């Protein structure tokens, strides 16, 4: 786990009230597991390395209730990427499997391995088939992406290791080889606690962050990227971002799609405009209505918030997305990958000085 500090620990004044771990796992039941693969150095030799990759697994209701679907909604800002299983989610409004996130050329492996894991674990939803959600972003700047180093065994290990509690961030799991705004990045997460009609709800966001031009990078309104020009690896807008939004607020599928549509507003606060080459794909789910969603036939009664009460969850999504991206960068350390390609870490001291100069802290 990285020894670097998250934004709040450094004094960045992110708005909103986070949960205990300030992560997607603050939503009761949500578990995250990760397998990180780092080996080799020097020139790229396809099939041998260097390897800078991994896989992240998210269990919406945890292992004990992996058989219970969640209401869910999906949205793509820009479609140069992949998230499997979303056609069925659009059709039925349910997320029925764990979620895996990895590199672009391992997405199919983690999808198929998730089915194997479900079969091995004896997890079923009352049907004899499954359409797992597997998503990806590109790590080929640092990783031997055409060496296909992520295996079914790695995926099942990530699923087996999923737990609640603090979430490792930065260069771990599927985010191992990722960059954001041309700094080393990877995985980030954040949460918000909100009160609606006298009830407290938690919303958490997890991102695999891999996008953006350095010049556009913004932190809490400060254009820090234009002041930190050194150490670029890509030097252009390239890559993607996957965001998973979880909440225990009772929402229907169409309302969860509305939450997913707010993710881009949080990303925009960090500076991106969703460029052509970016796969910006988002999924939101609710862990509420467990009993109703366990029922596979007959009349099921579900609770839902009224649309007039959803604004606080919109704001929570935007705020948590912004913070998750910044933390994905702050928690990542400089990494040297294939052919000596170097992704430099976001310099926290220089960032804080810029924030002081702009009177933001």
mmCIF file of C-alpha atoms in Angstrom:
data_model
loop_
_atom_site.group_PDB
_atom_site.id
_atom_site.type_symbol
_atom_site.label_atom_id
_atom_site.label_comp_id
_atom_site.label_asym_id
_atom_site.label_seq_id
_atom_site.Cartn_x
_atom_site.Cartn_y
_atom_site.Cartn_z
ATOM 1 C CA UNK A 1 0.000 0.000 0.000
ATOM 2 C CA UNK A 2 1.265 3.459 -0.906
ATOM 3 C CA UNK A 3 2.867 5.574 1.832
ATOM 4 C CA UNK A 4 1.664 8.725 0.104
ATOM 5 C CA UNK A 5 -1.182 10.796 1.550
ATOM 6 C CA UNK A 6 -4.672 11.401 0.242
ATOM 7 C CA UNK A 7 -5.935 14.895 -0.489
ATOM 8 C CA UNK A 8 -7.792 15.403 2.776
ATOM 9 C CA UNK A 9 -4.740 14.291 4.747
ATOM 10 C CA UNK A 10 -2.739 16.956 2.920
ATOM 11 C CA UNK A 11 -5.285 19.636 3.769
ATOM 12 C CA UNK A 12 -7.120 19.944 0.442
ATOM 13 C CA UNK A 13 -10.565 21.356 1.333
ATOM 14 C CA UNK A 14 -12.805 18.951 -0.554
ATOM 15 C CA UNK A 15 -16.486 19.728 0.065
ATOM 16 C CA UNK A 16 -18.934 17.315 1.629
ATOM 17 C CA UNK A 17 -18.892 14.820 4.490
ATOM 18 C CA UNK A 18 -17.110 11.513 3.784
ATOM 19 C CA UNK A 19 -17.850 8.154 5.395
ATOM 20 C CA UNK A 20 -15.528 6.289 7.749
ATOM 21 C CA UNK A 21 -13.061 5.180 5.071
ATOM 22 C CA UNK A 22 -13.918 7.800 2.454
ATOM 23 C CA UNK A 23 -14.333 4.978 -0.048
ATOM 24 C CA UNK A 24 -16.952 2.975 -1.908
ATOM 25 C CA UNK A 25 -16.802 0.413 0.910
ATOM 26 C CA UNK A 26 -18.529 2.912 3.203
ATOM 27 C CA UNK A 27 -21.715 1.718 1.517
ATOM 28 C CA UNK A 28 -22.722 -1.226 3.728
ATOM 29 C CA UNK A 29 -22.068 -4.576 2.068
ATOM 30 C CA UNK A 30 -19.755 -3.379 -0.698
ATOM 31 C CA UNK A 31 -16.433 -5.258 -0.828
ATOM 32 C CA UNK A 32 -13.319 -4.623 -2.945
ATOM 33 C CA UNK A 33 -10.476 -7.012 -3.787
ATOM 34 C CA UNK A 34 -7.352 -6.380 -5.858
ATOM 35 C CA UNK A 35 -4.493 -8.338 -7.397
ATOM 36 C CA UNK A 36 -1.440 -6.362 -8.532
ATOM 37 C CA UNK A 37 1.087 -7.704 -11.041
ATOM 38 C CA UNK A 38 4.480 -5.963 -11.179
ATOM 39 C CA UNK A 39 7.542 -7.722 -12.569
ATOM 40 C CA UNK A 40 10.471 -7.199 -14.923
ATOM 41 C CA UNK A 41 12.193 -4.103 -16.262
ATOM 42 C CA UNK A 42 13.908 -2.853 -19.387
ATOM 43 C CA UNK A 43 12.959 -3.317 -23.059
ATOM 44 C CA UNK A 44 9.543 -4.692 -23.933
ATOM 45 C CA UNK A 45 9.527 -8.391 -24.794
ATOM 46 C CA UNK A 46 5.962 -9.363 -25.623
ATOM 47 C CA UNK A 47 4.790 -12.221 -23.457
ATOM 48 C CA UNK A 48 7.554 -11.695 -20.902
ATOM 49 C CA UNK A 49 7.185 -8.103 -19.729
ATOM 50 C CA UNK A 50 7.791 -5.751 -18.122
ATOM 51 C CA UNK A 51 4.460 -6.342 -16.389
ATOM 52 C CA UNK A 52 2.584 -3.445 -14.773
ATOM 53 C CA UNK A 53 -1.053 -4.487 -14.515
ATOM 54 C CA UNK A 54 -3.665 -6.228 -12.375
ATOM 55 C CA UNK A 55 -7.359 -6.669 -11.688
ATOM 56 C CA UNK A 56 -9.839 -5.075 -9.296
ATOM 57 C CA UNK A 57 -13.049 -6.782 -8.166
ATOM 58 C CA UNK A 58 -16.091 -5.099 -6.614
ATOM 59 C CA UNK A 59 -18.793 -7.197 -4.944
ATOM 60 C CA UNK A 60 -21.889 -4.975 -4.629
ATOM 61 C CA UNK A 61 -23.413 -6.913 -1.716
ATOM 62 C CA UNK A 62 -20.296 -8.747 -0.615
ATOM 63 C CA UNK A 63 -19.537 -12.437 -0.959
ATOM 64 C CA UNK A 64 -22.320 -13.557 1.374
ATOM 65 C CA UNK A 65 -25.014 -11.958 -0.778
ATOM 66 C CA UNK A 66 -23.406 -12.161 -4.207
ATOM 67 C CA UNK A 67 -26.528 -13.945 -5.441
ATOM 68 C CA UNK A 68 -28.784 -10.941 -4.779
ATOM 69 C CA UNK A 69 -29.063 -8.428 -7.652
ATOM 70 C CA UNK A 70 -28.930 -4.652 -7.248
ATOM 71 C CA UNK A 71 -30.943 -2.050 -9.086
ATOM 72 C CA UNK A 72 -28.516 -0.402 -11.515
ATOM 73 C CA UNK A 73 -28.111 2.135 -14.295
ATOM 74 C CA UNK A 74 -25.361 2.740 -16.870
ATOM 75 C CA UNK A 75 -24.089 5.730 -18.836
ATOM 76 C CA UNK A 76 -21.249 6.332 -21.303
ATOM 77 C CA UNK A 77 -19.978 9.860 -21.868
ATOM 78 C CA UNK A 78 -17.620 8.667 -24.615
ATOM 79 C CA UNK A 79 -17.581 5.110 -25.885
ATOM 80 C CA UNK A 80 -13.946 4.406 -26.799
ATOM 81 C CA UNK A 81 -13.830 1.652 -24.180
ATOM 82 C CA UNK A 82 -15.590 -1.417 -22.877
ATOM 83 C CA UNK A 83 -17.906 -2.445 -20.080
ATOM 84 C CA UNK A 84 -19.529 -5.821 -20.640
ATOM 85 C CA UNK A 85 -22.981 -6.768 -19.412
ATOM 86 C CA UNK A 86 -24.509 -3.322 -19.734
ATOM 87 C CA UNK A 87 -26.974 -4.240 -22.487
ATOM 88 C CA UNK A 88 -28.749 -6.537 -20.038
ATOM 89 C CA UNK A 89 -28.551 -3.887 -17.309
ATOM 90 C CA UNK A 90 -30.224 -1.435 -19.687
ATOM 91 C CA UNK A 91 -32.901 -4.025 -20.398
ATOM 92 C CA UNK A 92 -33.713 -5.283 -16.908
ATOM 93 C CA UNK A 93 -32.404 -2.531 -14.622
ATOM 94 C CA UNK A 94 -30.406 -4.977 -12.491
ATOM 95 C CA UNK A 95 -26.727 -5.652 -11.767
ATOM 96 C CA UNK A 96 -26.585 -9.417 -11.173
ATOM 97 C CA UNK A 97 -22.841 -10.097 -10.875
ATOM 98 C CA UNK A 98 -19.634 -8.791 -9.337
ATOM 99 C CA UNK A 99 -17.710 -6.119 -11.273
ATOM 100 C CA UNK A 100 -14.131 -6.516 -12.486
ATOM 101 C CA UNK A 101 -11.851 -3.796 -13.878
ATOM 102 C CA UNK A 102 -8.524 -4.458 -15.606
ATOM 103 C CA UNK A 103 -6.492 -3.515 -18.701
ATOM 104 C CA UNK A 104 -7.999 -3.337 -22.171
ATOM 105 C CA UNK A 105 -6.721 -6.679 -23.461
ATOM 106 C CA UNK A 106 -7.649 -8.626 -20.314
ATOM 107 C CA UNK A 107 -11.271 -7.521 -20.059
ATOM 108 C CA UNK A 108 -12.585 -10.735 -21.627
ATOM 109 C CA UNK A 109 -10.467 -12.861 -19.326
ATOM 110 C CA UNK A 110 -11.897 -11.248 -16.197
ATOM 111 C CA UNK A 111 -15.438 -11.472 -17.566
ATOM 112 C CA UNK A 112 -15.182 -15.199 -18.195
ATOM 113 C CA UNK A 113 -13.345 -15.806 -14.920
ATOM 114 C CA UNK A 114 -16.164 -14.111 -13.034
ATOM 115 C CA UNK A 115 -18.577 -16.710 -14.419
ATOM 116 C CA UNK A 116 -16.191 -19.446 -13.324
ATOM 117 C CA UNK A 117 -15.985 -17.907 -9.854
ATOM 118 C CA UNK A 118 -19.771 -17.723 -9.574
ATOM 119 C CA UNK A 119 -20.068 -21.378 -10.596
ATOM 120 C CA UNK A 120 -17.266 -22.452 -8.262
ATOM 121 C CA UNK A 121 -18.816 -20.541 -5.376
ATOM 122 C CA UNK A 122 -22.249 -21.934 -6.140
ATOM 123 C CA UNK A 123 -23.616 -18.420 -6.565
ATOM 124 C CA UNK A 124 -26.730 -18.131 -8.696
ATOM 125 C CA UNK A 125 -29.618 -15.724 -9.130
ATOM 126 C CA UNK A 126 -32.206 -18.310 -10.018
ATOM 127 C CA UNK A 127 -31.064 -18.562 -13.632
ATOM 128 C CA UNK A 128 -28.594 -20.846 -15.355
ATOM 129 C CA UNK A 129 -26.464 -18.147 -16.971
ATOM 130 C CA UNK A 130 -24.758 -14.851 -16.237
ATOM 131 C CA UNK A 131 -23.582 -11.705 -18.011
ATOM 132 C CA UNK A 132 -20.789 -10.294 -15.811
ATOM 133 C CA UNK A 133 -19.763 -6.669 -15.800
ATOM 134 C CA UNK A 134 -16.097 -6.320 -16.778
ATOM 135 C CA UNK A 135 -14.518 -2.972 -17.649
ATOM 136 C CA UNK A 136 -11.119 -1.761 -18.840
ATOM 137 C CA UNK A 137 -8.706 1.080 -19.397
ATOM 138 C CA UNK A 138 -5.428 1.038 -21.358
ATOM 139 C CA UNK A 139 -2.097 0.484 -19.590
ATOM 140 C CA UNK A 140 0.146 -0.184 -22.600
ATOM 141 C CA UNK A 141 2.396 2.833 -21.943
ATOM 142 C CA UNK A 142 3.910 0.971 -18.988
ATOM 143 C CA UNK A 143 2.724 -2.630 -19.328
ATOM 144 C CA UNK A 144 3.273 -5.514 -21.752
ATOM 145 C CA UNK A 145 -0.411 -5.315 -22.590
ATOM 146 C CA UNK A 146 -0.142 -7.784 -25.476
ATOM 147 C CA UNK A 147 1.483 -10.333 -23.187
ATOM 148 C CA UNK A 148 -1.898 -11.163 -21.596
ATOM 149 C CA UNK A 149 -0.530 -11.514 -18.083
ATOM 150 C CA UNK A 150 -3.858 -11.266 -16.228
ATOM 151 C CA UNK A 151 -5.301 -14.752 -15.831
ATOM 152 C CA UNK A 152 -8.530 -16.307 -14.639
ATOM 153 C CA UNK A 153 -6.713 -17.300 -11.456
ATOM 154 C CA UNK A 154 -5.739 -13.678 -10.779
ATOM 155 C CA UNK A 155 -9.351 -12.621 -11.277
ATOM 156 C CA UNK A 156 -10.719 -15.255 -8.927
ATOM 157 C CA UNK A 157 -8.063 -14.304 -6.360
ATOM 158 C CA UNK A 158 -9.251 -10.684 -6.519
ATOM 159 C CA UNK A 159 -12.843 -11.817 -6.044
ATOM 160 C CA UNK A 160 -11.835 -14.117 -3.170
ATOM 161 C CA UNK A 161 -9.882 -11.336 -1.442
ATOM 162 C CA UNK A 162 -12.670 -8.754 -1.582
ATOM 163 C CA UNK A 163 -13.358 -7.172 1.812
ATOM 164 C CA UNK A 164 -14.932 -4.102 3.347
ATOM 165 C CA UNK A 165 -12.824 -1.433 5.027
ATOM 166 C CA UNK A 166 -10.129 0.865 3.595
ATOM 167 C CA UNK A 167 -9.482 0.589 -0.147
ATOM 168 C CA UNK A 168 -5.906 0.554 -1.469
ATOM 169 C CA UNK A 169 -5.468 3.349 -4.023
ATOM 170 C CA UNK A 170 -2.989 4.471 -6.625
ATOM 171 C CA UNK A 171 -0.962 1.879 -8.534
ATOM 172 C CA UNK A 172 -2.821 -1.230 -7.441
ATOM 173 C CA UNK A 173 -5.148 -3.790 -9.020
ATOM 174 C CA UNK A 174 -6.493 -2.859 -12.424
ATOM 175 C CA UNK A 175 -5.097 0.637 -11.948
ATOM 176 C CA UNK A 176 -1.463 -0.500 -11.692
ATOM 177 C CA UNK A 177 -0.345 0.801 -15.080
ATOM 178 C CA UNK A 178 -2.584 3.871 -15.430
ATOM 179 C CA UNK A 179 -1.890 7.595 -15.832
ATOM 180 C CA UNK A 180 -4.078 10.666 -15.337
ATOM 181 C CA UNK A 181 -3.259 14.121 -16.689
ATOM 182 C CA UNK A 182 0.127 12.592 -17.535
ATOM 183 C CA UNK A 183 0.938 11.829 -13.911
ATOM 184 C CA UNK A 184 1.010 8.336 -12.464
ATOM 185 C CA UNK A 185 -2.461 7.405 -11.261
ATOM 186 C CA UNK A 186 -4.644 4.319 -11.028
ATOM 187 C CA UNK A 187 -7.436 3.601 -8.567
ATOM 188 C CA UNK A 188 -9.194 6.113 -6.375
ATOM 189 C CA UNK A 189 -12.297 6.151 -4.218
ATOM 190 C CA UNK A 190 -14.292 8.550 -2.080
ATOM 191 C CA UNK A 191 -17.657 8.696 -0.330
ATOM 192 C CA UNK A 192 -20.263 11.095 0.958
ATOM 193 C CA UNK A 193 -22.864 10.831 3.711
ATOM 194 C CA UNK A 194 -26.071 12.772 3.093
ATOM 195 C CA UNK A 195 -29.358 13.242 4.937
ATOM 196 C CA UNK A 196 -32.604 13.101 3.009
ATOM 197 C CA UNK A 197 -36.010 13.402 4.695
ATOM 198 C CA UNK A 198 -34.506 12.541 8.062
ATOM 199 C CA UNK A 199 -32.635 9.456 6.815
ATOM 200 C CA UNK A 200 -28.861 9.142 6.397
ATOM 201 C CA UNK A 201 -27.555 7.557 3.209
ATOM 202 C CA UNK A 202 -24.059 6.818 1.957
ATOM 203 C CA UNK A 203 -22.802 7.145 -1.606
ATOM 204 C CA UNK A 204 -19.387 5.945 -2.722
ATOM 205 C CA UNK A 205 -17.459 6.236 -5.977
ATOM 206 C CA UNK A 206 -14.613 4.060 -7.256
ATOM 207 C CA UNK A 207 -12.584 5.106 -10.314
ATOM 208 C CA UNK A 208 -9.964 3.450 -12.460
ATOM 209 C CA UNK A 209 -8.482 6.708 -13.686
ATOM 210 C CA UNK A 210 -6.477 6.901 -16.919
ATOM 211 C CA UNK A 211 -7.194 10.086 -18.887
ATOM 212 C CA UNK A 212 -6.443 13.752 -19.484
ATOM 213 C CA UNK A 213 -3.943 16.291 -20.819
ATOM 214 C CA UNK A 214 -1.548 17.832 -18.298
ATOM 215 C CA UNK A 215 -2.500 21.362 -19.359
ATOM 216 C CA UNK A 216 -6.141 20.787 -18.380
ATOM 217 C CA UNK A 217 -5.516 19.416 -14.892
ATOM 218 C CA UNK A 218 -7.464 21.346 -12.256
ATOM 219 C CA UNK A 219 -7.726 20.880 -8.488
ATOM 220 C CA UNK A 220 -10.593 22.631 -6.674
ATOM 221 C CA UNK A 221 -10.678 25.283 -9.384
ATOM 222 C CA UNK A 222 -6.919 25.862 -9.514
ATOM 223 C CA UNK A 223 -5.287 25.253 -12.959
ATOM 224 C CA UNK A 224 -2.343 23.349 -11.509
ATOM 225 C CA UNK A 225 -1.510 21.434 -14.694
ATOM 226 C CA UNK A 226 -0.244 24.459 -16.570
ATOM 227 C CA UNK A 227 2.215 25.111 -13.720
ATOM 228 C CA UNK A 228 3.534 21.512 -13.616
ATOM 229 C CA UNK A 229 4.698 20.878 -17.196
ATOM 230 C CA UNK A 230 7.664 18.549 -16.585
ATOM 231 C CA UNK A 231 7.812 14.781 -16.776
ATOM 232 C CA UNK A 232 5.194 14.004 -19.418
ATOM 233 C CA UNK A 233 5.027 10.481 -20.829
ATOM 234 C CA UNK A 234 2.038 10.650 -23.156
ATOM 235 C CA UNK A 235 2.018 14.346 -23.943
ATOM 236 C CA UNK A 236 -1.525 14.132 -25.297
ATOM 237 C CA UNK A 237 -5.109 13.299 -24.315
ATOM 238 C CA UNK A 238 -5.314 9.524 -24.247
ATOM 239 C CA UNK A 239 -6.840 6.828 -22.095
ATOM 240 C CA UNK A 240 -10.131 6.268 -20.316
ATOM 241 C CA UNK A 241 -11.922 6.268 -16.979
ATOM 242 C CA UNK A 242 -14.257 3.743 -15.412
ATOM 243 C CA UNK A 243 -16.414 4.907 -12.500
ATOM 244 C CA UNK A 244 -18.584 2.759 -10.256
ATOM 245 C CA UNK A 245 -21.119 4.549 -8.044
ATOM 246 C CA UNK A 246 -22.677 2.703 -5.101
ATOM 247 C CA UNK A 247 -25.332 3.856 -2.646
ATOM 248 C CA UNK A 248 -27.630 2.421 -0.003
ATOM 249 C CA UNK A 249 -30.314 4.956 -0.897
ATOM 250 C CA UNK A 250 -33.411 3.276 -2.378
ATOM 251 C CA UNK A 251 -33.394 4.166 -6.069
ATOM 252 C CA UNK A 252 -34.879 2.687 -9.217
ATOM 253 C CA UNK A 253 -32.847 1.838 -12.303
ATOM 254 C CA UNK A 254 -33.743 5.047 -14.133
ATOM 255 C CA UNK A 255 -32.698 7.105 -11.105
ATOM 256 C CA UNK A 256 -29.380 5.258 -10.925
ATOM 257 C CA UNK A 257 -28.779 6.054 -14.583
ATOM 258 C CA UNK A 258 -29.290 9.685 -13.592
ATOM 259 C CA UNK A 259 -26.582 9.292 -10.926
ATOM 260 C CA UNK A 260 -24.225 7.755 -13.502
ATOM 261 C CA UNK A 261 -24.833 10.775 -15.727
ATOM 262 C CA UNK A 262 -23.486 13.050 -12.967
ATOM 263 C CA UNK A 263 -20.066 11.379 -12.948
ATOM 264 C CA UNK A 264 -18.872 13.514 -15.906
ATOM 265 C CA UNK A 265 -19.562 16.670 -13.892
ATOM 266 C CA UNK A 266 -17.120 15.463 -11.248
ATOM 267 C CA UNK A 267 -14.570 14.566 -13.915
ATOM 268 C CA UNK A 268 -15.014 17.993 -15.514
ATOM 269 C CA UNK A 269 -14.079 19.627 -12.209
ATOM 270 C CA UNK A 270 -10.644 18.010 -12.630
ATOM 271 C CA UNK A 271 -10.298 19.467 -16.137
ATOM 272 C CA UNK A 272 -11.255 16.855 -18.716
ATOM 273 C CA UNK A 273 -13.717 17.367 -21.574
ATOM 274 C CA UNK A 274 -14.164 13.707 -22.544
ATOM 275 C CA UNK A 275 -11.930 13.545 -25.588
ATOM 276 C CA UNK A 276 -12.460 11.325 -28.615
ATOM 277 C CA UNK A 277 -9.910 8.699 -27.572
ATOM 278 C CA UNK A 278 -11.288 8.297 -24.059
ATOM 279 C CA UNK A 279 -13.623 5.543 -22.899
ATOM 280 C CA UNK A 280 -15.640 7.267 -20.170
ATOM 281 C CA UNK A 281 -18.053 4.618 -18.888
ATOM 282 C CA UNK A 282 -19.994 4.654 -15.633
ATOM 283 C CA UNK A 283 -22.253 2.324 -13.643
ATOM 284 C CA UNK A 284 -24.356 3.142 -10.579
ATOM 285 C CA UNK A 285 -26.087 0.635 -8.310
ATOM 286 C CA UNK A 286 -28.143 0.615 -5.111
ATOM 287 C CA UNK A 287 -27.900 -1.969 -2.344
ATOM 288 C CA UNK A 288 -31.399 -1.121 -1.080
ATOM 289 C CA UNK A 289 -34.479 -3.258 -1.727
ATOM 290 C CA UNK A 290 -32.641 -6.501 -1.052
ATOM 291 C CA UNK A 291 -35.771 -8.506 -0.324
ATOM 292 C CA UNK A 292 -37.620 -7.329 -3.421
ATOM 293 C CA UNK A 293 -34.648 -7.969 -5.696
ATOM 294 C CA UNK A 294 -34.161 -11.444 -4.228
ATOM 295 C CA UNK A 295 -37.633 -12.329 -5.490
ATOM 296 C CA UNK A 296 -37.547 -13.754 -9.012
ATOM 297 C CA UNK A 297 -41.305 -13.947 -9.642
ATOM 298 C CA UNK A 298 -44.597 -12.609 -8.340
ATOM 299 C CA UNK A 299 -45.281 -9.088 -7.115
ATOM 300 C CA UNK A 300 -42.248 -7.377 -5.574
ATOM 301 C CA UNK A 301 -42.617 -4.117 -3.682
ATOM 302 C CA UNK A 302 -39.688 -1.708 -3.824
ATOM 303 C CA UNK A 303 -39.083 1.546 -1.998
ATOM 304 C CA UNK A 304 -37.677 4.567 -3.789
ATOM 305 C CA UNK A 305 -36.809 8.160 -3.104
ATOM 306 C CA UNK A 306 -38.893 10.712 -4.936
ATOM 307 C CA UNK A 307 -37.136 12.499 -7.766
ATOM 308 C CA UNK A 308 -37.465 15.753 -5.833
ATOM 309 C CA UNK A 309 -35.207 14.281 -3.115
ATOM 310 C CA UNK A 310 -32.359 13.094 -5.334
ATOM 311 C CA UNK A 311 -30.357 16.320 -5.695
ATOM 312 C CA UNK A 312 -28.167 15.615 -2.660
ATOM 313 C CA UNK A 313 -27.143 12.320 -4.237
ATOM 314 C CA UNK A 314 -26.331 14.115 -7.478
ATOM 315 C CA UNK A 315 -24.060 16.464 -5.555
ATOM 316 C CA UNK A 316 -22.506 13.567 -3.632
ATOM 317 C CA UNK A 317 -21.705 11.805 -6.922
ATOM 318 C CA UNK A 318 -20.021 14.893 -8.360
ATOM 319 C CA UNK A 319 -17.999 15.604 -5.212
ATOM 320 C CA UNK A 320 -16.918 12.003 -4.626
ATOM 321 C CA UNK A 321 -15.903 11.543 -8.267
ATOM 322 C CA UNK A 322 -13.708 14.637 -8.197
ATOM 323 C CA UNK A 323 -12.011 13.586 -4.966
ATOM 324 C CA UNK A 324 -11.542 9.980 -6.116
ATOM 325 C CA UNK A 325 -9.649 11.110 -9.230
ATOM 326 C CA UNK A 326 -7.367 13.432 -7.258
ATOM 327 C CA UNK A 327 -6.669 10.700 -4.698
ATOM 328 C CA UNK A 328 -5.912 8.191 -7.461
ATOM 329 C CA UNK A 329 -3.103 10.551 -8.492
ATOM 330 C CA UNK A 330 -1.885 11.553 -5.038
ATOM 331 C CA UNK A 331 -1.643 7.943 -3.864
ATOM 332 C CA UNK A 332 0.365 6.743 -6.879
ATOM 333 C CA UNK A 333 4.158 6.680 -6.825
ATOM 334 C CA UNK A 334 6.477 7.232 -9.797
ATOM 335 C CA UNK A 335 6.629 4.062 -11.902
ATOM 336 C CA UNK A 336 9.103 2.904 -14.557
ATOM 337 C CA UNK A 337 7.620 0.453 -17.032
ATOM 338 C CA UNK A 338 8.298 -1.035 -20.440
ATOM 339 C CA UNK A 339 11.238 0.384 -22.399
ATOM 340 C CA UNK A 340 12.089 2.609 -19.445
ATOM 341 C CA UNK A 341 8.896 4.623 -19.878
ATOM 342 C CA UNK A 342 8.431 6.649 -16.712
ATOM 343 C CA UNK A 343 5.172 7.948 -15.269
ATOM 344 C CA UNK A 344 6.030 10.556 -12.645
ATOM 345 C CA UNK A 345 4.016 10.939 -9.455
ATOM 346 C CA UNK A 346 2.032 14.101 -8.853
ATOM 347 C CA UNK A 347 4.381 16.201 -6.666
ATOM 348 C CA UNK A 348 2.324 16.799 -3.531
ATOM 349 C CA UNK A 349 4.536 19.590 -2.191
ATOM 350 C CA UNK A 350 4.384 21.548 -5.446
ATOM 351 C CA UNK A 351 0.633 21.000 -5.635
ATOM 352 C CA UNK A 352 0.104 22.328 -2.119
ATOM 353 C CA UNK A 353 2.253 25.388 -2.822
ATOM 354 C CA UNK A 354 0.161 26.165 -5.889
ATOM 355 C CA UNK A 355 -3.005 25.816 -3.836
ATOM 356 C CA UNK A 356 -1.570 28.287 -1.319
ATOM 357 C CA UNK A 357 -0.569 30.675 -4.080
ATOM 358 C CA UNK A 358 -4.182 30.651 -5.303
ATOM 359 C CA UNK A 359 -5.402 31.026 -1.719
ATOM 360 C CA UNK A 360 -7.302 27.738 -1.794
ATOM 361 C CA UNK A 361 -5.684 26.430 1.399
#
